[in-house]
Amino acid sequence: MARQTWVTLLVWQPADPLNPLDVSQAWPRVLQVVRDGEAGPPGVILRPDEPLRQAAARVTAALGLRAPAQPPALLAVDQRPSGRGGDVEQMVLVLDGGTLPTATLPPCGGCGRSHLVWTPLEEAEQPALVHALRARVRGGQPPTLWCGEPVVGG
């Protein structure tokens, strides 16, 4: 059975840039990469023996963002089993990619990468992002997810 470990970043635009952790009035928007018409969080497949920080740096470099000074915190772990059609079993590690307080996205400059969009968190199709943001805002232990849903006692 084939397995992949994805390292994705939660990069978000707070509803209130002066108080980024306040989600009481409105949820933030999250940075998404559009590939083949589908939006998803920016990420890369973890290479054998690659540290998470290095994988996160590959993501930020591909986006044209500045890597954070401190290692990005783990916000959520989402495991997805392989499907009947021979799909790949996946483990998704959501790391804190920080905030971008303005809607301005880094320019692509003709690099040929997929384009970036801001998506309201409630419209993002990856439940792991919602759980990751909650973990970021509340602090504490990163949630363990199974197909996007919290594991009881995990």
PDB file of N, CA, C and O in Angstrom, residues 19-85:
ATOM      1  N   ASN A  19      -6.024  42.332  16.267  1.00  0.00           N
ATOM      2  CA  ASN A  19      -6.244  41.296  17.262  1.00  0.00           C
ATOM      3  C   ASN A  19      -6.432  39.964  16.517  1.00  0.00           C
ATOM      4  O   ASN A  19      -7.542  39.443  16.437  1.00  0.00           O
ATOM      5  N   PRO A  20      -5.339  39.418  15.958  1.00  0.00           N
ATOM      6  CA  PRO A  20      -5.471  38.271  15.056  1.00  0.00           C
ATOM      7  C   PRO A  20      -6.051  37.004  15.675  1.00  0.00           C
ATOM      8  O   PRO A  20      -6.623  36.192  14.960  1.00  0.00           O
ATOM      9  N   LEU A  21      -5.927  36.811  16.975  1.00  0.00           N
ATOM     10  CA  LEU A  21      -6.444  35.592  17.593  1.00  0.00           C
ATOM     11  C   LEU A  21      -7.908  35.697  18.009  1.00  0.00           C
ATOM     12  O   LEU A  21      -8.484  34.743  18.507  1.00  0.00           O
ATOM     13  N   ASP A  22      -8.527  36.861  17.786  1.00  0.00           N
ATOM     14  CA  ASP A  22      -9.939  37.040  18.124  1.00  0.00           C
ATOM     15  C   ASP A  22     -10.798  36.546  16.967  1.00  0.00           C
ATOM     16  O   ASP A  22     -10.825  37.141  15.894  1.00  0.00           O
ATOM     17  N   VAL A  23     -11.486  35.442  17.175  1.00  0.00           N
ATOM     18  CA  VAL A  23     -12.395  34.913  16.154  1.00  0.00           C
ATOM     19  C   VAL A  23     -13.845  34.992  16.630  1.00  0.00           C
ATOM     20  O   VAL A  23     -14.715  34.335  16.078  1.00  0.00           O
ATOM     21  N   SER A  24     -14.095  35.819  17.657  1.00  0.00           N
ATOM     22  CA  SER A  24     -15.447  35.919  18.210  1.00  0.00           C
ATOM     23  C   SER A  24     -16.409  36.620  17.254  1.00  0.00           C
ATOM     24  O   SER A  24     -17.600  36.326  17.258  1.00  0.00           O
ATOM     25  N   GLN A  25     -15.928  37.556  16.453  1.00  0.00           N
ATOM     26  CA  GLN A  25     -16.803  38.304  15.543  1.00  0.00           C
ATOM     27  C   GLN A  25     -16.878  37.678  14.148  1.00  0.00           C
ATOM     28  O   GLN A  25     -17.926  37.651  13.538  1.00  0.00           O
ATOM     29  N   ALA A  26     -15.745  37.199  13.650  1.00  0.00           N
ATOM     30  CA  ALA A  26     -15.718  36.634  12.296  1.00  0.00           C
ATOM     31  C   ALA A  26     -14.523  35.700  12.169  1.00  0.00           C
ATOM     32  O   ALA A  26     -13.487  35.908  12.804  1.00  0.00           O
ATOM     33  N   TRP A  27     -14.699  34.665  11.349  1.00  0.00           N
ATOM     34  CA  TRP A  27     -13.599  33.744  11.082  1.00  0.00           C
ATOM     35  C   TRP A  27     -12.686  34.345  10.035  1.00  0.00           C
ATOM     36  O   TRP A  27     -13.127  35.104   9.170  1.00  0.00           O
ATOM     37  N   PRO A  28     -11.428  33.998  10.063  1.00  0.00           N
ATOM     38  CA  PRO A  28     -10.483  34.538   9.080  1.00  0.00           C
ATOM     39  C   PRO A  28     -10.627  33.853   7.720  1.00  0.00           C
ATOM     40  O   PRO A  28     -11.403  32.912   7.557  1.00  0.00           O
ATOM     41  N   ARG A  29      -9.843  34.339   6.778  1.00  0.00           N
ATOM     42  CA  ARG A  29      -9.728  33.681   5.483  1.00  0.00           C
ATOM     43  C   ARG A  29      -8.409  32.918   5.486  1.00  0.00           C
ATOM     44  O   ARG A  29      -7.461  33.304   6.168  1.00  0.00           O
ATOM     45  N   VAL A  30      -8.369  31.825   4.734  1.00  0.00           N
ATOM     46  CA  VAL A  30      -7.159  31.004   4.663  1.00  0.00           C
ATOM     47  C   VAL A  30      -6.629  31.010   3.240  1.00  0.00           C
ATOM     48  O   VAL A  30      -7.391  31.094   2.273  1.00  0.00           O
ATOM     49  N   LEU A  31      -5.326  30.913   3.131  1.00  0.00           N
ATOM     50  CA  LEU A  31      -4.671  30.883   1.838  1.00  0.00           C
ATOM     51  C   LEU A  31      -4.835  29.496   1.227  1.00  0.00           C
ATOM     52  O   LEU A  31      -4.604  28.483   1.898  1.00  0.00           O
ATOM     53  N   GLN A  32      -5.256  29.472  -0.018  1.00  0.00           N
ATOM     54  CA  GLN A  32      -5.466  28.220  -0.736  1.00  0.00           C
ATOM     55  C   GLN A  32      -4.720  28.275  -2.062  1.00  0.00           C
ATOM     56  O   GLN A  32      -4.562  29.348  -2.647  1.00  0.00           O
ATOM     57  N   VAL A  33      -4.299  27.124  -2.524  1.00  0.00           N
ATOM     58  CA  VAL A  33      -3.673  26.991  -3.835  1.00  0.00           C
ATOM     59  C   VAL A  33      -4.696  26.300  -4.733  1.00  0.00           C
ATOM     60  O   VAL A  33      -5.256  25.278  -4.355  1.00  0.00           O
ATOM     61  N   VAL A  34      -4.933  26.866  -5.896  1.00  0.00           N
ATOM     62  CA  VAL A  34      -5.892  26.283  -6.834  1.00  0.00           C
ATOM     63  C   VAL A  34      -5.119  25.482  -7.872  1.00  0.00           C
ATOM     64  O   VAL A  34      -4.270  26.011  -8.585  1.00  0.00           O
ATOM     65  N   ARG A  35      -5.404  24.181  -7.889  1.00  0.00           N
ATOM     66  CA  ARG A  35      -4.796  23.264  -8.862  1.00  0.00           C
ATOM     67  C   ARG A  35      -5.926  22.523  -9.565  1.00  0.00           C
ATOM     68  O   ARG A  35      -6.764  21.920  -8.903  1.00  0.00           O
ATOM     69  N   ASP A  36      -5.918  22.547 -10.866  1.00  0.00           N
ATOM     70  CA  ASP A  36      -6.929  21.837 -11.650  1.00  0.00           C
ATOM     71  C   ASP A  36      -8.351  22.168 -11.180  1.00  0.00           C
ATOM     72  O   ASP A  36      -9.206  21.298 -11.075  1.00  0.00           O
ATOM     73  N   GLY A  37      -8.573  23.435 -10.852  1.00  0.00           N
ATOM     74  CA  GLY A  37      -9.906  23.881 -10.456  1.00  0.00           C
ATOM     75  C   GLY A  37     -10.295  23.600  -9.022  1.00  0.00           C
ATOM     76  O   GLY A  37     -11.385  23.955  -8.602  1.00  0.00           O
ATOM     77  N   GLU A  38      -9.434  22.952  -8.238  1.00  0.00           N
ATOM     78  CA  GLU A  38      -9.744  22.654  -6.844  1.00  0.00           C
ATOM     79  C   GLU A  38      -8.784  23.393  -5.912  1.00  0.00           C
ATOM     80  O   GLU A  38      -7.576  23.414  -6.149  1.00  0.00           O
ATOM     81  N   ALA A  39      -9.344  23.983  -4.863  1.00  0.00           N
ATOM     82  CA  ALA A  39      -8.538  24.725  -3.897  1.00  0.00           C
ATOM     83  C   ALA A  39      -8.171  23.842  -2.723  1.00  0.00           C
ATOM     84  O   ALA A  39      -8.964  23.014  -2.272  1.00  0.00           O
ATOM     85  N   GLY A  40      -6.956  24.006  -2.240  1.00  0.00           N
ATOM     86  CA  GLY A  40      -6.488  23.261  -1.077  1.00  0.00           C
ATOM     87  C   GLY A  40      -5.365  24.017  -0.405  1.00  0.00           C
ATOM     88  O   GLY A  40      -4.797  24.952  -0.981  1.00  0.00           O
ATOM     89  N   PRO A  41      -5.038  23.639   0.813  1.00  0.00           N
ATOM     90  CA  PRO A  41      -3.977  24.342   1.525  1.00  0.00           C
ATOM     91  C   PRO A  41      -2.630  24.119   0.844  1.00  0.00           C
ATOM     92  O   PRO A  41      -2.403  23.080   0.233  1.00  0.00           O
ATOM     93  N   PRO A  42      -1.753  25.105   0.933  1.00  0.00           N
ATOM     94  CA  PRO A  42      -0.436  24.940   0.334  1.00  0.00           C
ATOM     95  C   PRO A  42       0.343  23.853   1.075  1.00  0.00           C
ATOM     96  O   PRO A  42       0.333  23.799   2.304  1.00  0.00           O
ATOM     97  N   GLY A  43       0.993  22.977   0.320  1.00  0.00           N
ATOM     98  CA  GLY A  43       1.737  21.902   0.961  1.00  0.00           C
ATOM     99  C   GLY A  43       2.629  21.148   0.005  1.00  0.00           C
ATOM    100  O   GLY A  43       2.571  21.340  -1.214  1.00  0.00           O
ATOM    101  N   VAL A  44       3.446  20.301   0.584  1.00  0.00           N
ATOM    102  CA  VAL A  44       4.362  19.446  -0.168  1.00  0.00           C
ATOM    103  C   VAL A  44       4.355  18.053   0.454  1.00  0.00           C
ATOM    104  O   VAL A  44       3.972  17.878   1.612  1.00  0.00           O
ATOM    105  N   ILE A  45       4.790  17.081  -0.330  1.00  0.00           N
ATOM    106  CA  ILE A  45       4.959  15.734   0.200  1.00  0.00           C
ATOM    107  C   ILE A  45       6.295  15.687   0.924  1.00  0.00           C
ATOM    108  O   ILE A  45       7.318  16.124   0.394  1.00  0.00           O
ATOM    109  N   LEU A  46       6.275  15.168   2.137  1.00  0.00           N
ATOM    110  CA  LEU A  46       7.479  15.046   2.939  1.00  0.00           C
ATOM    111  C   LEU A  46       8.425  14.044   2.289  1.00  0.00           C
ATOM    112  O   LEU A  46       8.033  12.926   1.943  1.00  0.00           O
ATOM    113  N   ARG A  47       9.673  14.441   2.111  1.00  0.00           N
ATOM    114  CA  ARG A  47      10.680  13.564   1.518  1.00  0.00           C
ATOM    115  C   ARG A  47      11.239  12.639   2.596  1.00  0.00           C
ATOM    116  O   ARG A  47      11.216  12.978   3.787  1.00  0.00           O
ATOM    117  N   PRO A  48      11.778  11.481   2.193  1.00  0.00           N
ATOM    118  CA  PRO A  48      12.375  10.575   3.194  1.00  0.00           C
ATOM    119  C   PRO A  48      13.461  11.292   4.000  1.00  0.00           C
ATOM    120  O   PRO A  48      14.294  11.996   3.433  1.00  0.00           O
ATOM    121  N   ASP A  49      13.396  11.149   5.301  1.00  0.00           N
ATOM    122  CA  ASP A  49      14.366  11.727   6.243  1.00  0.00           C
ATOM    123  C   ASP A  49      14.417  13.256   6.231  1.00  0.00           C
ATOM    124  O   ASP A  49      15.378  13.848   6.709  1.00  0.00           O
ATOM    125  N   GLU A  50      13.387  13.907   5.701  1.00  0.00           N
ATOM    126  CA  GLU A  50      13.358  15.368   5.669  1.00  0.00           C
ATOM    127  C   GLU A  50      12.738  15.906   6.959  1.00  0.00           C
ATOM    128  O   GLU A  50      11.666  15.462   7.359  1.00  0.00           O
ATOM    129  N   PRO A  51      13.385  16.856   7.607  1.00  0.00           N
ATOM    130  CA  PRO A  51      12.775  17.479   8.789  1.00  0.00           C
ATOM    131  C   PRO A  51      11.535  18.299   8.393  1.00  0.00           C
ATOM    132  O   PRO A  51      11.470  18.850   7.287  1.00  0.00           O
ATOM    133  N   LEU A  52      10.560  18.381   9.302  1.00  0.00           N
ATOM    134  CA  LEU A  52       9.343  19.143   9.035  1.00  0.00           C
ATOM    135  C   LEU A  52       9.640  20.601   8.732  1.00  0.00           C
ATOM    136  O   LEU A  52       9.025  21.203   7.850  1.00  0.00           O
ATOM    137  N   ARG A  53      10.591  21.169   9.435  1.00  0.00           N
ATOM    138  CA  ARG A  53      10.932  22.578   9.218  1.00  0.00           C
ATOM    139  C   ARG A  53      11.422  22.806   7.789  1.00  0.00           C
ATOM    140  O   ARG A  53      11.092  23.805   7.159  1.00  0.00           O
ATOM    141  N   GLN A  54      12.191  21.872   7.263  1.00  0.00           N
ATOM    142  CA  GLN A  54      12.692  22.004   5.895  1.00  0.00           C
ATOM    143  C   GLN A  54      11.542  21.887   4.891  1.00  0.00           C
ATOM    144  O   GLN A  54      11.484  22.625   3.913  1.00  0.00           O
ATOM    145  N   ALA A  55      10.615  20.971   5.136  1.00  0.00           N
ATOM    146  CA  ALA A  55       9.452  20.831   4.254  1.00  0.00           C
ATOM    147  C   ALA A  55       8.612  22.106   4.293  1.00  0.00           C
ATOM    148  O   ALA A  55       8.148  22.587   3.256  1.00  0.00           O
ATOM    149  N   ALA A  56       8.417  22.667   5.488  1.00  0.00           N
ATOM    150  CA  ALA A  56       7.657  23.914   5.613  1.00  0.00           C
ATOM    151  C   ALA A  56       8.362  25.043   4.869  1.00  0.00           C
ATOM    152  O   ALA A  56       7.711  25.878   4.232  1.00  0.00           O
ATOM    153  N   ALA A  57       9.680  25.071   4.917  1.00  0.00           N
ATOM    154  CA  ALA A  57      10.447  26.092   4.198  1.00  0.00           C
ATOM    155  C   ALA A  57      10.264  25.942   2.683  1.00  0.00           C
ATOM    156  O   ALA A  57      10.210  26.944   1.956  1.00  0.00           O
ATOM    157  N   ARG A  58      10.137  24.710   2.207  1.00  0.00           N
ATOM    158  CA  ARG A  58       9.878  24.506   0.772  1.00  0.00           C
ATOM    159  C   ARG A  58       8.531  25.092   0.379  1.00  0.00           C
ATOM    160  O   ARG A  58       8.377  25.670  -0.689  1.00  0.00           O
ATOM    161  N   VAL A  59       7.540  24.932   1.268  1.00  0.00           N
ATOM    162  CA  VAL A  59       6.211  25.478   0.977  1.00  0.00           C
ATOM    163  C   VAL A  59       6.273  27.000   0.936  1.00  0.00           C
ATOM    164  O   VAL A  59       5.782  27.619  -0.004  1.00  0.00           O
ATOM    165  N   THR A  60       6.864  27.615   1.951  1.00  0.00           N
ATOM    166  CA  THR A  60       6.914  29.086   1.986  1.00  0.00           C
ATOM    167  C   THR A  60       7.705  29.633   0.801  1.00  0.00           C
ATOM    168  O   THR A  60       7.324  30.651   0.227  1.00  0.00           O
ATOM    169  N   ALA A  61       8.783  28.968   0.416  1.00  0.00           N
ATOM    170  CA  ALA A  61       9.562  29.419  -0.740  1.00  0.00           C
ATOM    171  C   ALA A  61       8.737  29.331  -2.021  1.00  0.00           C
ATOM    172  O   ALA A  61       8.766  30.240  -2.856  1.00  0.00           O
ATOM    173  N   ALA A  62       7.968  28.262  -2.171  1.00  0.00           N
ATOM    174  CA  ALA A  62       7.138  28.100  -3.364  1.00  0.00           C
ATOM    175  C   ALA A  62       6.048  29.169  -3.429  1.00  0.00           C
ATOM    176  O   ALA A  62       5.640  29.569  -4.514  1.00  0.00           O
ATOM    177  N   LEU A  63       5.594  29.630  -2.271  1.00  0.00           N
ATOM    178  CA  LEU A  63       4.550  30.659  -2.214  1.00  0.00           C
ATOM    179  C   LEU A  63       5.113  32.065  -2.332  1.00  0.00           C
ATOM    180  O   LEU A  63       4.369  33.025  -2.492  1.00  0.00           O
ATOM    181  N   GLY A  64       6.424  32.213  -2.184  1.00  0.00           N
ATOM    182  CA  GLY A  64       7.025  33.533  -2.191  1.00  0.00           C
ATOM    183  C   GLY A  64       6.876  34.245  -0.860  1.00  0.00           C
ATOM    184  O   GLY A  64       6.914  35.466  -0.790  1.00  0.00           O
ATOM    185  N   LEU A  65       6.692  33.486   0.214  1.00  0.00           N
ATOM    186  CA  LEU A  65       6.550  34.054   1.553  1.00  0.00           C
ATOM    187  C   LEU A  65       7.868  33.975   2.306  1.00  0.00           C
ATOM    188  O   LEU A  65       8.757  33.200   1.953  1.00  0.00           O
ATOM    189  N   ARG A  66       7.961  34.726   3.364  1.00  0.00           N
ATOM    190  CA  ARG A  66       9.135  34.672   4.227  1.00  0.00           C
ATOM    191  C   ARG A  66       8.918  33.588   5.275  1.00  0.00           C
ATOM    192  O   ARG A  66       7.860  33.525   5.910  1.00  0.00           O
ATOM    193  N   ALA A  67       9.913  32.733   5.442  1.00  0.00           N
ATOM    194  CA  ALA A  67       9.823  31.672   6.447  1.00  0.00           C
ATOM    195  C   ALA A  67       9.824  32.289   7.835  1.00  0.00           C
ATOM    196  O   ALA A  67      10.537  33.263   8.087  1.00  0.00           O
ATOM    197  N   PRO A  68       9.020  31.750   8.766  1.00  0.00           N
ATOM    198  CA  PRO A  68       9.018  32.284  10.128  1.00  0.00           C
ATOM    199  C   PRO A  68      10.360  32.048  10.811  1.00  0.00           C
ATOM    200  O   PRO A  68      11.076  31.096  10.497  1.00  0.00           O
ATOM    201  N   ALA A  69      10.696  32.943  11.750  1.00  0.00           N
ATOM    202  CA  ALA A  69      11.970  32.833  12.460  1.00  0.00           C
ATOM    203  C   ALA A  69      12.010  31.588  13.342  1.00  0.00           C
ATOM    204  O   ALA A  69      13.055  30.967  13.496  1.00  0.00           O
ATOM    205  N   GLN A  70      10.864  31.225  13.918  1.00  0.00           N
ATOM    206  CA  GLN A  70      10.793  30.047  14.775  1.00  0.00           C
ATOM    207  C   GLN A  70      10.209  28.889  13.997  1.00  0.00           C
ATOM    208  O   GLN A  70       9.449  29.097  13.039  1.00  0.00           O
ATOM    209  N   PRO A  71      10.536  27.666  14.383  1.00  0.00           N
ATOM    210  CA  PRO A  71       9.943  26.516  13.696  1.00  0.00           C
ATOM    211  C   PRO A  71       8.416  26.581  13.781  1.00  0.00           C
ATOM    212  O   PRO A  71       7.865  26.927  14.824  1.00  0.00           O
ATOM    213  N   PRO A  72       7.724  26.282  12.684  1.00  0.00           N
ATOM    214  CA  PRO A  72       6.262  26.337  12.727  1.00  0.00           C
ATOM    215  C   PRO A  72       5.689  25.253  13.636  1.00  0.00           C
ATOM    216  O   PRO A  72       6.161  24.123  13.644  1.00  0.00           O
ATOM    217  N   ALA A  73       4.689  25.638  14.405  1.00  0.00           N
ATOM    218  CA  ALA A  73       4.065  24.704  15.347  1.00  0.00           C
ATOM    219  C   ALA A  73       3.137  23.739  14.604  1.00  0.00           C
ATOM    220  O   ALA A  73       2.482  24.113  13.631  1.00  0.00           O
ATOM    221  N   LEU A  74       3.076  22.509  15.097  1.00  0.00           N
ATOM    222  CA  LEU A  74       2.144  21.516  14.576  1.00  0.00           C
ATOM    223  C   LEU A  74       0.760  21.845  15.129  1.00  0.00           C
ATOM    224  O   LEU A  74       0.572  21.945  16.338  1.00  0.00           O
ATOM    225  N   LEU A  75      -0.224  22.022  14.229  1.00  0.00           N
ATOM    226  CA  LEU A  75      -1.570  22.407  14.643  1.00  0.00           C
ATOM    227  C   LEU A  75      -2.582  21.273  14.563  1.00  0.00           C
ATOM    228  O   LEU A  75      -3.579  21.283  15.279  1.00  0.00           O
ATOM    229  N   ALA A  76      -2.362  20.313  13.669  1.00  0.00           N
ATOM    230  CA  ALA A  76      -3.299  19.192  13.534  1.00  0.00           C
ATOM    231  C   ALA A  76      -2.639  18.079  12.734  1.00  0.00           C
ATOM    232  O   ALA A  76      -1.763  18.324  11.911  1.00  0.00           O
ATOM    233  N   VAL A  77      -3.089  16.854  12.997  1.00  0.00           N
ATOM    234  CA  VAL A  77      -2.647  15.674  12.255  1.00  0.00           C
ATOM    235  C   VAL A  77      -3.908  14.994  11.756  1.00  0.00           C
ATOM    236  O   VAL A  77      -4.795  14.663  12.532  1.00  0.00           O
ATOM    237  N   ASP A  78      -3.996  14.797  10.438  1.00  0.00           N
ATOM    238  CA  ASP A  78      -5.178  14.189   9.838  1.00  0.00           C
ATOM    239  C   ASP A  78      -4.740  12.972   9.037  1.00  0.00           C
ATOM    240  O   ASP A  78      -3.950  13.081   8.102  1.00  0.00           O
ATOM    241  N   GLN A  79      -5.241  11.814   9.409  1.00  0.00           N
ATOM    242  CA  GLN A  79      -4.910  10.581   8.702  1.00  0.00           C
ATOM    243  C   GLN A  79      -6.079  10.196   7.808  1.00  0.00           C
ATOM    244  O   GLN A  79      -7.231  10.249   8.219  1.00  0.00           O
ATOM    245  N   ARG A  80      -5.746   9.818   6.585  1.00  0.00           N
ATOM    246  CA  ARG A  80      -6.768   9.426   5.605  1.00  0.00           C
ATOM    247  C   ARG A  80      -6.387   8.071   5.035  1.00  0.00           C
ATOM    248  O   ARG A  80      -5.335   7.924   4.428  1.00  0.00           O
ATOM    249  N   PRO A  81      -7.246   7.069   5.236  1.00  0.00           N
ATOM    250  CA  PRO A  81      -6.935   5.725   4.734  1.00  0.00           C
ATOM    251  C   PRO A  81      -7.041   5.665   3.213  1.00  0.00           C
ATOM    252  O   PRO A  81      -7.653   6.532   2.588  1.00  0.00           O
ATOM    253  N   SER A  82      -6.447   4.644   2.651  1.00  0.00           N
ATOM    254  CA  SER A  82      -6.556   4.457   1.205  1.00  0.00           C
ATOM    255  C   SER A  82      -7.969   4.003   0.869  1.00  0.00           C
ATOM    256  O   SER A  82      -8.635   3.342   1.660  1.00  0.00           O
ATOM    257  N   GLY A  83      -8.431   4.382  -0.297  1.00  0.00           N
ATOM    258  CA  GLY A  83      -9.771   4.009  -0.735  1.00  0.00           C
ATOM    259  C   GLY A  83      -9.746   2.714  -1.522  1.00  0.00           C
ATOM    260  O   GLY A  83      -8.708   2.096  -1.721  1.00  0.00           O
ATOM    261  N   ARG A  84     -10.895   2.323  -1.970  1.00  0.00           N
ATOM    262  CA  ARG A  84     -11.018   1.073  -2.726  1.00  0.00           C
ATOM    263  C   ARG A  84     -10.371   1.165  -4.101  1.00  0.00           C
ATOM    264  O   ARG A  84      -9.971   0.172  -4.654  1.00  0.00           O
ATOM    265  N   GLY A  85     -10.280   2.339  -4.655  1.00  0.00           N
ATOM    266  CA  GLY A  85      -9.741   2.495  -5.996  1.00  0.00           C
ATOM    267  C   GLY A  85      -8.229   2.534  -6.038  1.00  0.00           C
ATOM    268  O   GLY A  85      -7.656   2.994  -7.012  1.00  0.00           O
TER     269      GLY A  85
END
